[in-house]
XYZ file of C-alpha atoms in Angstrom:
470
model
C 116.825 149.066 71.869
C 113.428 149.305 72.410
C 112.599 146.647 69.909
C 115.270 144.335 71.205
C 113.282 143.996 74.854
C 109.688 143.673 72.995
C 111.792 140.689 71.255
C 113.168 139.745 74.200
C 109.755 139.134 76.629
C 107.664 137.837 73.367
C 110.287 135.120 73.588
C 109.950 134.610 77.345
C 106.400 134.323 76.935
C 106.402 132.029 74.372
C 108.580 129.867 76.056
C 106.467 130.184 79.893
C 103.486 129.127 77.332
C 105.074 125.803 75.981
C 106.384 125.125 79.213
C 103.129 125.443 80.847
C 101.667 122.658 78.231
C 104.890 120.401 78.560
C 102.850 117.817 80.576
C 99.681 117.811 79.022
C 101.129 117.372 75.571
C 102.982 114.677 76.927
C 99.689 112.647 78.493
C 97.889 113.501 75.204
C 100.830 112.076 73.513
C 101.249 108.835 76.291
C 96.907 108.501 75.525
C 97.239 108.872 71.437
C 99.671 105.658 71.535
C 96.766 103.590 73.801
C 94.179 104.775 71.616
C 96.133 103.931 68.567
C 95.641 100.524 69.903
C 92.419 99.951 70.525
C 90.971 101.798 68.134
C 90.744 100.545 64.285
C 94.402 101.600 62.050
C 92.257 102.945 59.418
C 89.564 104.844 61.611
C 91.744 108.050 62.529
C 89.035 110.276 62.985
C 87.002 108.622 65.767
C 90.726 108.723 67.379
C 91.205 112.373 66.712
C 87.429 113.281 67.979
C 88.213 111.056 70.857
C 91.375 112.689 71.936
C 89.989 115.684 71.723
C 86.848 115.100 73.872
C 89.552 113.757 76.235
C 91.636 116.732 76.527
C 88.987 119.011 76.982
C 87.548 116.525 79.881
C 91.190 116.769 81.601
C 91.283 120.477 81.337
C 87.397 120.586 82.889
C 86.815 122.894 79.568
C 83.074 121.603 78.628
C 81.637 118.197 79.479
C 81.466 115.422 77.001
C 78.586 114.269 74.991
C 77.543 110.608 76.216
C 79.636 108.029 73.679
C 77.391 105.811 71.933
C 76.032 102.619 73.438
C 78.657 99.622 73.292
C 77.135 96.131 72.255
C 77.691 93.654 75.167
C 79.207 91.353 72.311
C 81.612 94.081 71.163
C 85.672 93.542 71.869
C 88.931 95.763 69.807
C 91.169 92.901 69.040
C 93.770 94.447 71.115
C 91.500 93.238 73.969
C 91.092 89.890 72.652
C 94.527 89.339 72.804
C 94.952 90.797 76.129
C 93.020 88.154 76.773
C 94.579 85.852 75.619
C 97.954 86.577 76.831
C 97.136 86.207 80.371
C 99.428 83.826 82.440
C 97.310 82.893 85.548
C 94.261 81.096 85.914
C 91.255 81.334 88.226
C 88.386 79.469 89.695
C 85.396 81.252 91.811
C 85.803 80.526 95.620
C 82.568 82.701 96.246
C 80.254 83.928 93.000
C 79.198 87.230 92.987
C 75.810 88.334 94.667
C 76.270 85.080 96.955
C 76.819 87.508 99.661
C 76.163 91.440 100.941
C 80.237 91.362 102.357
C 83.857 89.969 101.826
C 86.239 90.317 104.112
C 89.845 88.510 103.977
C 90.391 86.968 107.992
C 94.195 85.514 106.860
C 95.273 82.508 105.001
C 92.387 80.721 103.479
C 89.692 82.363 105.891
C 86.755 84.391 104.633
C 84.346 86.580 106.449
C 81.141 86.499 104.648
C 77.967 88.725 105.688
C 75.009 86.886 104.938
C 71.888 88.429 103.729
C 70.262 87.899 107.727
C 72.781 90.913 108.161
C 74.856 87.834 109.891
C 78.739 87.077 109.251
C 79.892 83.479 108.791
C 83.353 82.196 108.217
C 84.108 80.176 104.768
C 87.664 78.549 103.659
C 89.163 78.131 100.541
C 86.614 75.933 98.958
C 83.965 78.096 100.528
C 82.496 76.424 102.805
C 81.863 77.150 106.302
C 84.098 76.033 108.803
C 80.998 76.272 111.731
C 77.267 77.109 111.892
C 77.667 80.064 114.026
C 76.883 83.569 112.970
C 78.677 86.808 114.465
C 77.973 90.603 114.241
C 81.291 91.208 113.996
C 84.483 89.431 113.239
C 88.238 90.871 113.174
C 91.307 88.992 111.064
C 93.078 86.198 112.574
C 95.972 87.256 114.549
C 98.131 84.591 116.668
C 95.788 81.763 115.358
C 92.541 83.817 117.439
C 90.226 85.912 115.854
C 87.911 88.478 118.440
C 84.221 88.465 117.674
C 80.788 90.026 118.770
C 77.868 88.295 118.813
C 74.442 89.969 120.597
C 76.953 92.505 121.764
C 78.970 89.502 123.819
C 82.744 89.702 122.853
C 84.703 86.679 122.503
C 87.736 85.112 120.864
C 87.315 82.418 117.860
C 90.073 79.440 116.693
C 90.705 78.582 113.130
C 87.819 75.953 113.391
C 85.285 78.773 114.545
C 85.282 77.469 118.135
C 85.027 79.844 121.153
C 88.209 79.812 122.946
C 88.451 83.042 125.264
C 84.872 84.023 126.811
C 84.360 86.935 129.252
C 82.640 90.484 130.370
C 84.242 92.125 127.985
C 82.703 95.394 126.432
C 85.102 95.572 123.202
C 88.061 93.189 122.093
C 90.759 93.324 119.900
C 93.329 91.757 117.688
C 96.250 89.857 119.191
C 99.743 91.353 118.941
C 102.870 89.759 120.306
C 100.479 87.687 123.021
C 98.280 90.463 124.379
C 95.199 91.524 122.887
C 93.541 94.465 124.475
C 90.167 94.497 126.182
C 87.168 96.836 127.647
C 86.184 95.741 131.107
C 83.962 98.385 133.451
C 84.742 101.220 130.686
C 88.496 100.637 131.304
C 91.062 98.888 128.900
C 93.722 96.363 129.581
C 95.433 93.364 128.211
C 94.843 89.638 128.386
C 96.972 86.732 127.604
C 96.396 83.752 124.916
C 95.096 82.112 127.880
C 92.279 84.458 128.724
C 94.197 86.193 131.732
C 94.303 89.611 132.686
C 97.448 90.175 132.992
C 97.303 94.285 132.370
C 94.513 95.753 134.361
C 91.689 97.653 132.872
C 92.636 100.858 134.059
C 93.392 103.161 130.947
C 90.962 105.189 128.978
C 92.808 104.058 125.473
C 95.044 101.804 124.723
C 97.123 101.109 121.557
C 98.244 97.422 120.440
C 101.556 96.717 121.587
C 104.339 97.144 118.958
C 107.912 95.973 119.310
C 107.340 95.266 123.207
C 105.890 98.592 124.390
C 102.167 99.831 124.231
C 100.334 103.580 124.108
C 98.285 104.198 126.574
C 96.271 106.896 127.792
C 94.934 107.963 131.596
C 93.258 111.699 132.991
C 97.179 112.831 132.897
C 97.317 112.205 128.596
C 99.299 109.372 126.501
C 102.076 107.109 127.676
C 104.023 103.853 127.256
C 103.803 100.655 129.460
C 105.983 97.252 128.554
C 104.291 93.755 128.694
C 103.996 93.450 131.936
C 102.314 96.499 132.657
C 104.984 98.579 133.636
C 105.552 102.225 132.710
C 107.878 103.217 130.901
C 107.051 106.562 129.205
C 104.817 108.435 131.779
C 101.261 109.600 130.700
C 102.416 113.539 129.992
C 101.675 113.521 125.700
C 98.909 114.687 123.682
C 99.300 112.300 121.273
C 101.767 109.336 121.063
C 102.384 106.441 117.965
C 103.383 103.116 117.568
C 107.258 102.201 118.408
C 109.220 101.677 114.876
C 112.437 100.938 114.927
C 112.983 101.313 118.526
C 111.248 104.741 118.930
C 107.853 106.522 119.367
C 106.474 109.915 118.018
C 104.742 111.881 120.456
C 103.495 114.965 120.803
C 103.448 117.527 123.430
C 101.821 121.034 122.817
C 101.549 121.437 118.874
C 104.904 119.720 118.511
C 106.088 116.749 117.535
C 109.695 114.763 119.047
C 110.386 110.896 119.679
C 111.225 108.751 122.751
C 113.215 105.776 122.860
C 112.840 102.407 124.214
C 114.066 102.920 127.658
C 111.453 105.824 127.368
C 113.889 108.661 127.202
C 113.692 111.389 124.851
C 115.702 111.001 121.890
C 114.138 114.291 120.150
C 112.445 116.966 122.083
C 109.165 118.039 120.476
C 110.203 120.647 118.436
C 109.146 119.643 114.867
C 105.907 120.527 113.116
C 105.176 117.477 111.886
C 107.285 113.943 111.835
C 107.158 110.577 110.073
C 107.703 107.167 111.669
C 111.658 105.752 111.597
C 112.085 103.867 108.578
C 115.643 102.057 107.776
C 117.144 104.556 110.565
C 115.934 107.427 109.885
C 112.386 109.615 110.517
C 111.812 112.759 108.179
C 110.670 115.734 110.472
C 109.157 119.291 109.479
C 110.389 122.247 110.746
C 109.791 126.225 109.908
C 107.352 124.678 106.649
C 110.600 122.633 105.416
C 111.436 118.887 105.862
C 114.474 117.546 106.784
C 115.927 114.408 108.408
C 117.055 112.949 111.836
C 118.673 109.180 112.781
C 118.220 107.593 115.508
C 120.191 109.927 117.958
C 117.960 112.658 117.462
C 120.438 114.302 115.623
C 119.707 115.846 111.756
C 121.366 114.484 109.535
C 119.506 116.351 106.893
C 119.030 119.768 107.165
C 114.928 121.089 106.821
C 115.118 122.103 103.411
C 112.503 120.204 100.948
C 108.943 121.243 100.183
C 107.884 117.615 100.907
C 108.991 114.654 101.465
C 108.832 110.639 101.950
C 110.158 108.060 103.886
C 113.579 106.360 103.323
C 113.235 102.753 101.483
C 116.229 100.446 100.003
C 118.354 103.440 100.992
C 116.285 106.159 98.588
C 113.899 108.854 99.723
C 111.477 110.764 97.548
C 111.938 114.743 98.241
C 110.133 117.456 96.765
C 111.306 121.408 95.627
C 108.207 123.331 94.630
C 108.796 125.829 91.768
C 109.154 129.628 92.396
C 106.604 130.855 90.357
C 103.140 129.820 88.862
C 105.365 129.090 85.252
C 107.704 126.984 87.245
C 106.855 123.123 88.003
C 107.234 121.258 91.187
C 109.903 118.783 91.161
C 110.836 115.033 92.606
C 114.019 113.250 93.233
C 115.152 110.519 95.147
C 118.160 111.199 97.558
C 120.272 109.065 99.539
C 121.078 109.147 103.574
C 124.124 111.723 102.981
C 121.427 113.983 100.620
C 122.899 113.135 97.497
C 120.446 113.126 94.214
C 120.098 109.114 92.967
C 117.910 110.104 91.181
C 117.329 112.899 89.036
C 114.755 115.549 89.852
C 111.501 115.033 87.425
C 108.144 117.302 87.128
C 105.955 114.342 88.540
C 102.445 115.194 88.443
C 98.997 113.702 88.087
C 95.861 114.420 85.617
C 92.299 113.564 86.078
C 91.188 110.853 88.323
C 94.669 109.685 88.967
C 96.235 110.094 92.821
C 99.786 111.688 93.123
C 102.503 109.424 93.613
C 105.926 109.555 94.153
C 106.303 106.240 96.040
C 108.543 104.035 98.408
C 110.704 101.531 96.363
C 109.958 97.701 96.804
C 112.034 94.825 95.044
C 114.191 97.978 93.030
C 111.079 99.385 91.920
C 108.608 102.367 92.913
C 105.110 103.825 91.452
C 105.103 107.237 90.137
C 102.537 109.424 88.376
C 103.951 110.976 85.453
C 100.200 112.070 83.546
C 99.282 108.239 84.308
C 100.705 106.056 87.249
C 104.372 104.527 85.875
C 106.997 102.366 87.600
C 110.659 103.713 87.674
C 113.632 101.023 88.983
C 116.044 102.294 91.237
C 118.125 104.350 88.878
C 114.598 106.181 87.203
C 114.685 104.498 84.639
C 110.756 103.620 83.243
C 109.752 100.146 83.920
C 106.090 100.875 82.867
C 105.121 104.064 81.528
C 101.784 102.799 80.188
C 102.967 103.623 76.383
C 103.790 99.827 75.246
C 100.722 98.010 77.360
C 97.023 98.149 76.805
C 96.353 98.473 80.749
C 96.105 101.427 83.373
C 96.944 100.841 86.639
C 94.519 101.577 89.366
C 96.110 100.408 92.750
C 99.747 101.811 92.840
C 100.725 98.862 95.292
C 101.148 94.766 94.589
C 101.690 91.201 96.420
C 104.994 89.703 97.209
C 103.558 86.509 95.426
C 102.863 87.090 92.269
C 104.159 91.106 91.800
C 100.756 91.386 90.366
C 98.964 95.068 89.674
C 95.292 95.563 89.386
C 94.825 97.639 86.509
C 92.142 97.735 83.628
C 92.219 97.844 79.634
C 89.221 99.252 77.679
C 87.438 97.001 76.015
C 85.525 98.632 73.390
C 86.554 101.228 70.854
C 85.461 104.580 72.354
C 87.355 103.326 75.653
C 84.526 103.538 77.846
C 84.174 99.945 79.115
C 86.889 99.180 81.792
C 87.539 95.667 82.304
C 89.894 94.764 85.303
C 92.370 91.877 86.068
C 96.194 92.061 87.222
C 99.134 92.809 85.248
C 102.644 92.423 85.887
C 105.258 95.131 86.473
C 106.023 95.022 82.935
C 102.575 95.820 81.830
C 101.908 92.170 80.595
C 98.773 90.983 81.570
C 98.627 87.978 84.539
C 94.948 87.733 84.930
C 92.704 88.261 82.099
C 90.770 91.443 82.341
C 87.191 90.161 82.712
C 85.687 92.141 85.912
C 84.467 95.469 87.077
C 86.673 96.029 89.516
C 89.782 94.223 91.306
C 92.128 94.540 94.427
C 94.963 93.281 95.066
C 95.407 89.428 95.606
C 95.446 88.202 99.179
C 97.662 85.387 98.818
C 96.015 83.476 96.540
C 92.850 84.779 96.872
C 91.678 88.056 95.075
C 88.433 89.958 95.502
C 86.465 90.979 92.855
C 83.198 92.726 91.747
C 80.821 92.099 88.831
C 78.405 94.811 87.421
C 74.911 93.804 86.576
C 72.510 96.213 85.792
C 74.326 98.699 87.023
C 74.050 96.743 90.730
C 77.735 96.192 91.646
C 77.910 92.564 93.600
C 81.488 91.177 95.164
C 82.918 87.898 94.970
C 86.205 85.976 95.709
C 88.134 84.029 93.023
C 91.565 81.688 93.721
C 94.738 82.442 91.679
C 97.124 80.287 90.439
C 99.739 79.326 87.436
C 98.456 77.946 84.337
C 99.711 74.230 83.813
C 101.555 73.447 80.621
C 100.261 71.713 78.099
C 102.321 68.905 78.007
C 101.161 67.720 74.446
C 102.794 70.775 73.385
């Protein structure tokens, strides 16, 4: 008898142990298939030195040894043909080093700080649109962009023209015909036209969002409507943007939601709440998330570990494991709390962020070891194992469904080279910078490493032309 339980807990050990490892075996496995790549067939054991240097950097075990000195002129094949697979081409709008800072304004406009410490505004060819210089310049909103200029704040059309002057001591964006303003340390709202048409009286102010705006007086936070009328009395400690026709707020250390005809639709009662999304706001209670609709009712009882938000009818909910052997799990569920999909150990290594994400177009970003793409019934779009890139923005344009992400260009993968690949892991813009984001349109901004100096630039996007001799 005695022998049987030794037996029986050297098996349950054994089996806590290889559980334990399941993911990083996995990752190691995921990396070995990259590295068999990139790395020459018949040179196995600069692959087996390298994944072991990168296993024990992942497990924070002992540092690495600096890799050997890559020749500028050095490229694996496996880049070259990255390379040369790439299905977009580019053109500089603004080189890199040209100026100190980028920043996108809408459409084809460019905010560019010049090395006087001075912004100007370039288009799509880039060149400037005027010869004035700000200190400051927001993105267009409503065809108007606010600006600050020897502390004066004005508004600025598409041609760089002043169009709205006054005493104001801060300005803001446009939203839905009111932009907010600082007059005599109080805020208010003006009109396209200049007009005041929501006196400075309020401490803060929020932007107005689906007709309503926060604001906030000596009593706490509130809601008026466009004209200026209150709606939600100034009583909160905190209160959000409307979404989908209601407001958090919070009262106390409590969270609930008001409506639009400023009525309480949840009482603040919840620890912690997300915004409404496709009908329905997750909301914490007792350390455990659940859901309500648009009632105020729950329609899912607090019961996950964490949670996200609903999109294309799926949300992302979380059951942590009940012990240190045990792994935290993710599924998706639907709006009656049924499993879509199945629940999965997601997790993250190294310098990778967590992510279990919202779906867009049938398809959300996950980290499984590396970031991956599931479509809406789990199933791996992009798990990294058939592409030379890693991703390294977990979000993409409408336009193009293009993903920064990076390939290694040398043989020890220690040079990163970024462009954009598809969700598919094929590559739409050759790999050729130091860094990317994701396109603006048709406009992407980029950086270039020289010297170890890191400088930023702008190129244009677009489809290659055929060859029509081909």
């Amino acid at each position: 008898m005695q022998k049987r339980i030794l037996s029986f807990c050297f098996v349950i050990i054994i089996m806590i142990i290889i559980y334990q490892y399941a993911k990083d075996y996995e990752k190691i496995n995921l990396v070995t298939k990259k590295a068999e790549k990139s790395l020459n067939a018949n040179d196995t054991s600069q692959m087996d030195e390298m994944m072991r240097n990168f296993y024990l950097k992942e497990n924070q075990i002992i540092s690495i040894e600096k890799l050997k000195e890559i020749q500028e002129n050095e490229m694996t094949e496996l880049y070259k043909e990255v390379l040369q697979s790439a299905q977009l081409e580019w053109n500089w709008v603004i080189e890199p080093g040209e100026y100190d800072d980028i920043q996108f304004l809408g459409g084809e406009y460019i905010a560019v700080k010049k090395k006087n410490g001075k912004y100007g505004i370039v288009n799509g060819d880039g060149a400037f649109i005027c010869s004035e210089e700000y200190d400051f310049i927001s993105a267009y909103s409503e065809d108007m962009a606010s600006a600050e200029k020897k502390q004066e704040h004005f508004y600025i059309d598409k041609e760089g023209k002043r169009v709205i002057e006054g005493t104001f001591q801060a300005a803001r964006s446009f939203h839905e015909k009111r932009a907010a303003v600082q007059m005599r340390d109080g805020w208010g709202f003006i009109n396209p036209n200049g007009e005041l048409i929501i006196a400075c009286q309020f401490e803060q102010v929020n932007n107005f969002q689906e007709g309503y705006a926060a604001v906030k007086n000596q009593s706490g936070w509130g809601y008026i409507d466009g004209t200026g009328r209150t709606i939600v009395p100034c009583q909160y400690d905190e209160a959000r943007d409307y979404k989908e026709g209601a407001a958090a707020v919070r009262l106390g250390n409590f969270w609930g939601f008001v409506d639009e005809r400023g009525e309480v639709e949840a009482a603040c009662q919840y620890d912690e709440v997300k915004d409404f999304q496709e009908g329905f706001a997750a909301v914490k209670k007792d350390d455990k998330w659940g859901y309500i609709d648009q009632t105020g009712q729950i329609i899912i009882e607090p019961m996950y570990d964490d949670v996200g938000s609903f999109s294309e009818g799926k949300a992302p909910v979380k059951r942590n494991g009940q012990s240190q052997e045990e792994m935290d799990k993710w599924a998706y569920i639907d709006s009656m709390n049924t499993v879509v999909i199945e629940y999965y150990p997601y997790c993250t290594t190294g310098e990778f962020r967590m992510k279990v994400g919202e779906f867009q177009d049938g398809l959300a970003f996950v980290s499984d070891g590396l970031p991956c793409i599931i479509n809406d019934k789990g199933k791996y779009v992009f798990d990294g194992s058939d592409s030379a890139f890693f991703i390294s923005d977990t979000s993409y344009d409408s336009k193009y469904k293009a993903i920064p992400a990076y390939v290694f260009s040398d043989d020890a993968m220690v040079e990163r080279k970024y462009g954009l690949m598809g969700v598919d892991g094929g590559c739409l813009l050759e790999p050729v910078f130091d860094y990317i984001e994701v396109p603006y349109e048709d406009y992407v901004k980029v950086e270039v490493k020289v010297d170890e100096e890191r400088y930023h630039g702008v190129i244009q996007i677009k489809e290659k032309q055929q060859d029509i001799n081909n």
